[in-house]
Short mmCIF file of the C-alpha atoms (twelve columns), coordinates in Angstrom:
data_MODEL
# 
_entry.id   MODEL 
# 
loop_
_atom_site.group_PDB 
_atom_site.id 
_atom_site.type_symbol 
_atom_site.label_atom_id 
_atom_site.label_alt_id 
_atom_site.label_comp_id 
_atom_site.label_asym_id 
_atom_site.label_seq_id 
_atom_site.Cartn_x 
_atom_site.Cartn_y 
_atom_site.Cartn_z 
_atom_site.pdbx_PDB_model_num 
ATOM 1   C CA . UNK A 1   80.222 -84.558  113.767 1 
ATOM 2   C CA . UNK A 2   82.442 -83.851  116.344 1 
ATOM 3   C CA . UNK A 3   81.630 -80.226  116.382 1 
ATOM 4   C CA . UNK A 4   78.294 -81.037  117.599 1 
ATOM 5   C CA . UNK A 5   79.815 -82.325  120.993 1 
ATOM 6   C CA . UNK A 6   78.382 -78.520  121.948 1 
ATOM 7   C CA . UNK A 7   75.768 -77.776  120.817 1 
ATOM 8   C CA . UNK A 8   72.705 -77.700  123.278 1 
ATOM 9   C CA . UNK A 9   70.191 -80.704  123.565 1 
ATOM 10  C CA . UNK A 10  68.197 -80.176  120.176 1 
ATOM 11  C CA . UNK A 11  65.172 -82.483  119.709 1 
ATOM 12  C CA . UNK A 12  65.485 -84.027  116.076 1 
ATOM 13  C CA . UNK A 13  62.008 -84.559  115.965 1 
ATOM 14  C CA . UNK A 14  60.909 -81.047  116.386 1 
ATOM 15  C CA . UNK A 15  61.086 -77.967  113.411 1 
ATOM 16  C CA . UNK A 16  63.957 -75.819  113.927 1 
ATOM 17  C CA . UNK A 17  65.245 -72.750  112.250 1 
ATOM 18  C CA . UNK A 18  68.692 -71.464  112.555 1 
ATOM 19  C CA . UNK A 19  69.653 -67.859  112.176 1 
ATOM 20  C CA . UNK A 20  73.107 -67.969  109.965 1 
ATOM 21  C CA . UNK A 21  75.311 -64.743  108.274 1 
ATOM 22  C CA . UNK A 22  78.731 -63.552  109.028 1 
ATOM 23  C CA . UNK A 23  79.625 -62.070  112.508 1 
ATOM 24  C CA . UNK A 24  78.160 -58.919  114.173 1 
ATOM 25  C CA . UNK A 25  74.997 -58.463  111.915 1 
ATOM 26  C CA . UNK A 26  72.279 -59.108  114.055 1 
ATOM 27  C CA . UNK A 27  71.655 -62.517  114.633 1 
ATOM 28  C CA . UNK A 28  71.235 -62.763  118.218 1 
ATOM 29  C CA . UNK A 29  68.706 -59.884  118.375 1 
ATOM 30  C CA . UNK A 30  66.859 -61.503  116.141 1 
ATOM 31  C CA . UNK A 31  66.537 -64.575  118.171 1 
ATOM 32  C CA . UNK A 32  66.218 -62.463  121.250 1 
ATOM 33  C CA . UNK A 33  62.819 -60.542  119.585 1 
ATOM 34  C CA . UNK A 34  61.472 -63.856  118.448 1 
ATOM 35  C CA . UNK A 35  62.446 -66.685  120.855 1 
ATOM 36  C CA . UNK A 36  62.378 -67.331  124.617 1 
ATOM 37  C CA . UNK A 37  66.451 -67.225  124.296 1 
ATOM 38  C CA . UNK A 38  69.181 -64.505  125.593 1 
ATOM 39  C CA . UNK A 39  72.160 -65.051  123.840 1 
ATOM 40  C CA . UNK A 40  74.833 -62.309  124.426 1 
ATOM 41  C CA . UNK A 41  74.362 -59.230  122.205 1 
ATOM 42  C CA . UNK A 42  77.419 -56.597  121.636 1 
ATOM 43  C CA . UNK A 43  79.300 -54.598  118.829 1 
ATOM 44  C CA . UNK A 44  82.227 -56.910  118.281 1 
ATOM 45  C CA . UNK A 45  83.013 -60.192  116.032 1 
ATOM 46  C CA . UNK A 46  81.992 -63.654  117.323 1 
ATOM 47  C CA . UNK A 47  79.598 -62.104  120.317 1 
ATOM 48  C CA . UNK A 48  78.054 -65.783  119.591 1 
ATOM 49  C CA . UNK A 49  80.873 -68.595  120.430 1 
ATOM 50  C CA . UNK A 50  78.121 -71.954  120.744 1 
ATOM 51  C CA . UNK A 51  75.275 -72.715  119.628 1 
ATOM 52  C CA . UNK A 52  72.126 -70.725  121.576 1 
ATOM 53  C CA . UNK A 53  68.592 -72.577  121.592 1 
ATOM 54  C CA . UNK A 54  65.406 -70.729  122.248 1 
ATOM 55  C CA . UNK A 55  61.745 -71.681  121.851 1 
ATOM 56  C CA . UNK A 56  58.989 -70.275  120.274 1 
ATOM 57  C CA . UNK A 57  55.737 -72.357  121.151 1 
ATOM 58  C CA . UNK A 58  53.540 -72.824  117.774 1 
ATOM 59  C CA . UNK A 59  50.126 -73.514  116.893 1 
ATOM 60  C CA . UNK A 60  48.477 -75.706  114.342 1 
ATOM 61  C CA . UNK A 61  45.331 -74.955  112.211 1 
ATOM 62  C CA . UNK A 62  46.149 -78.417  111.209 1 
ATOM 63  C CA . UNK A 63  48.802 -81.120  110.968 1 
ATOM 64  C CA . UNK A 64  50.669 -79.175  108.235 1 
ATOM 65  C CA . UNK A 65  49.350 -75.249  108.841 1 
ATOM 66  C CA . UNK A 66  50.962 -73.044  111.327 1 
ATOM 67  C CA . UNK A 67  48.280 -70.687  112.723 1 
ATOM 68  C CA . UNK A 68  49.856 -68.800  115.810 1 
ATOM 69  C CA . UNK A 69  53.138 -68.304  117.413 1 
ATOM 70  C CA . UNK A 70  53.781 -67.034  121.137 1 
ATOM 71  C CA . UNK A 71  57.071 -66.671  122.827 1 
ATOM 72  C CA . UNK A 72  57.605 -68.719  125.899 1 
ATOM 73  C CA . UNK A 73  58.835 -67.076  129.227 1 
ATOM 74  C CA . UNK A 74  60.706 -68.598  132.159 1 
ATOM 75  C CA . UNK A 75  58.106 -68.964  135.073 1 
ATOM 76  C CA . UNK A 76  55.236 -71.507  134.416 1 
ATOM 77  C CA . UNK A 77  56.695 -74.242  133.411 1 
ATOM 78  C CA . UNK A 78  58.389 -72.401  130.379 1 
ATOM 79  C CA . UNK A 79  54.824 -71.365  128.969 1 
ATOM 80  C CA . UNK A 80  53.351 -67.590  129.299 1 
ATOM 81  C CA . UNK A 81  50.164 -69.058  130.125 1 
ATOM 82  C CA . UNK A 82  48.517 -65.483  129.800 1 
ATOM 83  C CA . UNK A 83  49.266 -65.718  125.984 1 
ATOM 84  C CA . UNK A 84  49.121 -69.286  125.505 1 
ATOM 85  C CA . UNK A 85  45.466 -69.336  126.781 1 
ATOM 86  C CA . UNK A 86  44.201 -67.686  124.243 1 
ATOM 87  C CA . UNK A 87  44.885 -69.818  121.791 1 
ATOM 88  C CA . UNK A 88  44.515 -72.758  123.580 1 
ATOM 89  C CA . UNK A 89  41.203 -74.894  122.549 1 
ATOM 90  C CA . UNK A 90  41.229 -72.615  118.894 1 
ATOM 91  C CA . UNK A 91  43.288 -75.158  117.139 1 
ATOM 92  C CA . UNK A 92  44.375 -78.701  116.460 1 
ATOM 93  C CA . UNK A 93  47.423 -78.785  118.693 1 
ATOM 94  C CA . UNK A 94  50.897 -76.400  119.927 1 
ATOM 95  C CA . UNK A 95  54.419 -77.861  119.078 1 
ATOM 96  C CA . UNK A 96  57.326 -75.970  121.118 1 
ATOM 97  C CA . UNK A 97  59.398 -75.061  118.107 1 
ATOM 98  C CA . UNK A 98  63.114 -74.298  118.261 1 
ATOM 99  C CA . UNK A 99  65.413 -71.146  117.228 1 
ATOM 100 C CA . UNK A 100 68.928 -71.347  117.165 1 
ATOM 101 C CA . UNK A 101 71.587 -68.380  117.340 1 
ATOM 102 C CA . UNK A 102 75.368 -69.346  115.370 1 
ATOM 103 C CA . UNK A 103 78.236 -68.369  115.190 1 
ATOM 104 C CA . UNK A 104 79.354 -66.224  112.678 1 
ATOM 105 C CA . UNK A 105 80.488 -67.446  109.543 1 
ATOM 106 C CA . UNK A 106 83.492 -65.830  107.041 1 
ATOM 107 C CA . UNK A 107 84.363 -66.234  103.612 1 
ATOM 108 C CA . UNK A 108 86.953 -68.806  104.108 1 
ATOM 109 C CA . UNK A 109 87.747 -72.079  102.790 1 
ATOM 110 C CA . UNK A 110 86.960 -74.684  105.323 1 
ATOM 111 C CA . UNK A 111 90.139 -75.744  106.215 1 
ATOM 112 C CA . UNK A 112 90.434 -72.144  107.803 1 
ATOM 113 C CA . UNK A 113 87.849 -72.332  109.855 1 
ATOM 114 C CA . UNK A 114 88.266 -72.062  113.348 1 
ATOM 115 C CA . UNK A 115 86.074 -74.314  115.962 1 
ATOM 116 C CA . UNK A 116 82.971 -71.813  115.917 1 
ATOM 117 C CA . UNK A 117 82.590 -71.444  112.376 1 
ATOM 118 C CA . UNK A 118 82.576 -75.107  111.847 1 
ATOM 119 C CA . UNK A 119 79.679 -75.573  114.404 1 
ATOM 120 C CA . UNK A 120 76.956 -73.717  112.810 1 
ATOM 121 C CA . UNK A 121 78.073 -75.654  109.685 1 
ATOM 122 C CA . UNK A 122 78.133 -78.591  110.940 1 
ATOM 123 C CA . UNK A 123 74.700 -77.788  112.521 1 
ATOM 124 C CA . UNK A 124 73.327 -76.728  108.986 1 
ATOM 125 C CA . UNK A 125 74.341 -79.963  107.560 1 
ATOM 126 C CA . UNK A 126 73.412 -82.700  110.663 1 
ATOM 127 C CA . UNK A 127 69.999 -81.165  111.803 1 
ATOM 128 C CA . UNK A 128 66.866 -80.927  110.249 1 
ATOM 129 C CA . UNK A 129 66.430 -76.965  110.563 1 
ATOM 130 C CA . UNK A 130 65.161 -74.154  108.061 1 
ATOM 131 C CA . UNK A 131 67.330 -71.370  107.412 1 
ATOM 132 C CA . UNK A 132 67.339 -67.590  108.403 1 
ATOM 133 C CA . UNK A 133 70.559 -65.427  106.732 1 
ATOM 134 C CA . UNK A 134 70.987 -62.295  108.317 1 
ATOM 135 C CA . UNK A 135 73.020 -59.719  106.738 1 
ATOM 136 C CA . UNK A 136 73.777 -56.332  107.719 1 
ATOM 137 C CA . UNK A 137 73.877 -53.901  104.805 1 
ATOM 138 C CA . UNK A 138 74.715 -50.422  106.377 1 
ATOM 139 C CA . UNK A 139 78.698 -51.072  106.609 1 
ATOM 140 C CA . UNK A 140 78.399 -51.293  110.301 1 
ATOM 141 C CA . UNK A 141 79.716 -55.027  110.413 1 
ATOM 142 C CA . UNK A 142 82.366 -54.847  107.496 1 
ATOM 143 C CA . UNK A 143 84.339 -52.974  109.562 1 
ATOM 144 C CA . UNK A 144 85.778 -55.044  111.917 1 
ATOM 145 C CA . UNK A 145 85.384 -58.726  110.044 1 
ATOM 146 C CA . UNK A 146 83.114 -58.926  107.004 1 
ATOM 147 C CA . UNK A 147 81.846 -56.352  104.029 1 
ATOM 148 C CA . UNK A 148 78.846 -56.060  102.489 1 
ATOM 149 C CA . UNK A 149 80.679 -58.147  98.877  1 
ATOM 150 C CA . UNK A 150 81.403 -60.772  101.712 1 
ATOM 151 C CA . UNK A 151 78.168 -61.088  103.312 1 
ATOM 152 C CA . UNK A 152 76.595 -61.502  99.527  1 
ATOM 153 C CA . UNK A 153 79.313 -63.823  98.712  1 
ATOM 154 C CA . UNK A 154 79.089 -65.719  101.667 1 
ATOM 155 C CA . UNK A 155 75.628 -65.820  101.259 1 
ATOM 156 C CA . UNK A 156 75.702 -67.573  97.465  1 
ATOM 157 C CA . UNK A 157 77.925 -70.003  99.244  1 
ATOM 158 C CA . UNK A 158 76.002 -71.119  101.607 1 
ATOM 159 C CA . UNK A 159 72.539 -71.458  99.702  1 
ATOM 160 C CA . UNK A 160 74.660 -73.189  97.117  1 
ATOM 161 C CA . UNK A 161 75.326 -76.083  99.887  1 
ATOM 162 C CA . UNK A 162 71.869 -76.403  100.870 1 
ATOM 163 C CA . UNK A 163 69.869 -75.452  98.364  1 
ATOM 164 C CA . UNK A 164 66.818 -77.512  99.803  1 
ATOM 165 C CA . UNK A 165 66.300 -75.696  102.775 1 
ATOM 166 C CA . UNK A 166 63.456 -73.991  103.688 1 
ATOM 167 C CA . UNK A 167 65.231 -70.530  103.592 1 
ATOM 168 C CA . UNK A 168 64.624 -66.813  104.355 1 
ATOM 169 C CA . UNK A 169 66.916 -63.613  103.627 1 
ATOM 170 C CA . UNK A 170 66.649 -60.651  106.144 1 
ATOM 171 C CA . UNK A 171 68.585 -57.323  105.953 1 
ATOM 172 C CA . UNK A 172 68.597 -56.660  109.677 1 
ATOM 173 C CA . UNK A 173 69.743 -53.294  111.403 1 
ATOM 174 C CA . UNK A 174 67.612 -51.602  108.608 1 
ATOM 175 C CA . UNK A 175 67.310 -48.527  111.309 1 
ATOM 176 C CA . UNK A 176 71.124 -47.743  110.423 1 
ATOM 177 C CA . UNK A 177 70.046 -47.179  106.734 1 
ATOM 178 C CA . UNK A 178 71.892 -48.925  103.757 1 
ATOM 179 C CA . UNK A 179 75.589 -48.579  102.249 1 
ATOM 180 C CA . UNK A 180 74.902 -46.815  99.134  1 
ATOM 181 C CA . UNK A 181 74.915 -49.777  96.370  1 
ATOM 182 C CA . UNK A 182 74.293 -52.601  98.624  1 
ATOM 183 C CA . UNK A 183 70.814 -53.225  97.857  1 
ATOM 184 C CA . UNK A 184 71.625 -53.136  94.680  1 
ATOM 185 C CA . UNK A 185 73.999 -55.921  94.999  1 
ATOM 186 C CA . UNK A 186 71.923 -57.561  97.237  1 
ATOM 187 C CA . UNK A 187 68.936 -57.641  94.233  1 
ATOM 188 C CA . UNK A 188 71.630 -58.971  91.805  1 
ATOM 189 C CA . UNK A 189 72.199 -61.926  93.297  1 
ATOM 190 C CA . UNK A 190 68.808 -62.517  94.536  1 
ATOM 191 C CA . UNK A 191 67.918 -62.880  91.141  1 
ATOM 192 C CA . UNK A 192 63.802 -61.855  91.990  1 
ATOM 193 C CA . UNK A 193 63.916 -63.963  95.056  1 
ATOM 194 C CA . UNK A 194 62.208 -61.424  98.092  1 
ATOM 195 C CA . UNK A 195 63.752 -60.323  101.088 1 
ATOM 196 C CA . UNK A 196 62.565 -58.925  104.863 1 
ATOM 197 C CA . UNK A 197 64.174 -55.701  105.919 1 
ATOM 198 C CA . UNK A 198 63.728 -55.967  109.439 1 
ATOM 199 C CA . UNK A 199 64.834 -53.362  112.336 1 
ATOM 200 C CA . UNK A 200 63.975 -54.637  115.959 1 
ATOM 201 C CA . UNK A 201 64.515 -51.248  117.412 1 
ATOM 202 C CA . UNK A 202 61.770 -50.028  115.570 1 
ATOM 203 C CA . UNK A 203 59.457 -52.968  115.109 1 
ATOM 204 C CA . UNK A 204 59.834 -52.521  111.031 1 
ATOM 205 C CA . UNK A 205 59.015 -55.985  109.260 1 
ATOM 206 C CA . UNK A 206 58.780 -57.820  112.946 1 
ATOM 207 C CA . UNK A 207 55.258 -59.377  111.738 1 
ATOM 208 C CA . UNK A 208 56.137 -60.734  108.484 1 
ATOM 209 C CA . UNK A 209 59.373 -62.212  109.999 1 
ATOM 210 C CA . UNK A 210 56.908 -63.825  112.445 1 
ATOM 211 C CA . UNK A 211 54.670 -65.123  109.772 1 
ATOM 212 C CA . UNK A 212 58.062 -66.414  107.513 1 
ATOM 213 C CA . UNK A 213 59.372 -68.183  110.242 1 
ATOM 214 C CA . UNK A 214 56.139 -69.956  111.030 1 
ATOM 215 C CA . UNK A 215 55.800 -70.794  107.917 1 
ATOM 216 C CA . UNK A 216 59.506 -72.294  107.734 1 
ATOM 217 C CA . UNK A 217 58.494 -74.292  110.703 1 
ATOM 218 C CA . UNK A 218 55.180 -75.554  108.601 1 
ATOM 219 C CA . UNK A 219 57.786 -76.610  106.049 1 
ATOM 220 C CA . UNK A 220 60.081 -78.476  108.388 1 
ATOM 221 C CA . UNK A 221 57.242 -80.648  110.270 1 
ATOM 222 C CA . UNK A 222 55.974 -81.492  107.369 1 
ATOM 223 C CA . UNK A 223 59.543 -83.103  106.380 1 
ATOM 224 C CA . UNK A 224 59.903 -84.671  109.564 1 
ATOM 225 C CA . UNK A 225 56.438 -85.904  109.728 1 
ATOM 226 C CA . UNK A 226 57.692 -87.758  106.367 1 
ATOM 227 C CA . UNK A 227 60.560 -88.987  108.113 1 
ATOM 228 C CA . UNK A 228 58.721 -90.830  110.945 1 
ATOM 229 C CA . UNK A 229 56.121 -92.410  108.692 1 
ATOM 230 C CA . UNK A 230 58.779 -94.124  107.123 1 
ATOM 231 C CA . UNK A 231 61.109 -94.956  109.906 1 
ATOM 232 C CA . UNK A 232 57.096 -96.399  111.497 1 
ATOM 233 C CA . UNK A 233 56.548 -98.044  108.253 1 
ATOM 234 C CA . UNK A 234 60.270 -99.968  108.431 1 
ATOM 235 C CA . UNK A 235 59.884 -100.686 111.614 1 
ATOM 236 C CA . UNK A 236 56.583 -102.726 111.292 1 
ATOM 237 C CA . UNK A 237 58.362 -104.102 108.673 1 
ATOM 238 C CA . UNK A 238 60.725 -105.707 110.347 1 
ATOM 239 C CA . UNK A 239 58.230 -107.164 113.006 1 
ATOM 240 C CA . UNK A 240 56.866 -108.696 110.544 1 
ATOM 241 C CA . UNK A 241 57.583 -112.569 110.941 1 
ATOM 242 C CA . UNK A 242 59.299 -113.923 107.605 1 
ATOM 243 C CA . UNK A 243 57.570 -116.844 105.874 1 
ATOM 244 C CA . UNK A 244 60.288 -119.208 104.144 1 
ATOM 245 C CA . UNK A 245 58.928 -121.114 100.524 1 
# 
């Protein structure tokens, strides 16, 4: 757990979901379009060296339906009231939910790792988040750290390690077209599981990545609602004074 020494102050009681995939394919514009974060966005490897927190503030049809989601701004408090007031007084409640940028992972063993790789791991495994891969399919990324086979590869790793998690696939950068083949590959290992093919330059698949990620978020609460019952159901257990026979 020492890895975690940086990453930013993450509330364990809140949903999370944390954007994962090898370097340079997208991640941090992703969590730029969707979340109130700016992590650093360029062409080269490891862009991303910590973890990056934003927020997305989401609202409840009830205590386990997402309904709404609206991106808070700096300003007010951290709330675009102009947006937020329209849903306010619609539904049960809002819950600031959290979106976190990695860095970039390679197909590796882990004692090869260097220090950033082994902070979004150790984030996947320690915090209660949902899981967003990215993976950029038009060759672009391959070509300074990680090809397509890798990103696919990588990607059976990682879903083989937490195969539990609330989890979404996106093929991001879809703008730059595909390698010819990849999506292809990409359906052979999916095995019939779906995918979003997003592009945030031109707005293609932005709305269903909204509704996915509220809907990872649903998924997550509803696990950490489970998780306080119990820790509030031990605890009153231990109040309880013990009667000798």
């Amino acid at each position: 757990q020492k890895s975690l020494r940086v990453v930013p102050s993450i509330r364990l009681d809140t949903p999370a979901v944390v954007l994962v995939g090898a370097p340079n394919v997208g991640k941090s514009s992703i969590v730029r379009a969707i979340s109130s974060a700016s992590p650093e966005v360029n062409n080269y490897p490891f862009t991303t060296r910590g973890m990056t927190l934003g927020h997305v503030e989401v609202f409840w049809s009830d205590d386990a339906t997402t309904a709404a989601a609206v991106i808070p701004t700096a300003g007010s408090g951290g709330r675009h009231r102009s947006s937020v007031n329209e849903y306010e007084g619609s539904y049960a409640f809002s819950q600031l939910c959290q979106i976190m940028d990695s860095p970039g992972l390679l197909v590796r063993p882990d004692n090869e790792r260097n220090e950033m790789e082994s902070l979004t791991l150790a984030a996947m495994q320690h915090l209660p988040t949902a899981v967003m891969y990215v993976m950029d399919l038009s060759g672009g990324a391959g070509d300074r750290c990680s090809s397509i086979q890798d990103q696919l590869q990588l990607r059976k790793e990682v879903r083989s390690r937490f195969p539990r998690r609330p989890w979404i696939d996106v093929v991001s950068k879809i703008d730059l077209d595909v390698a010819d083949g990849a999506l292809e590959a990409l359906d052979e290992i999916m095995d019939g599981t779906p995918y979003l093919k997003l592009s945030i330059i031109e707005g293609t698949g932005m709305e269903e990545l909204s509704q996915e990620v509220m809907r990872m978020l649903g998924e997550v609460r509803v696990v950490l609602d489970a998780m306080a019952a119990v820790d509030e159901r031990s605890a009153r257990s231990e109040k309880q004074p013990k009667i000798n026979v």
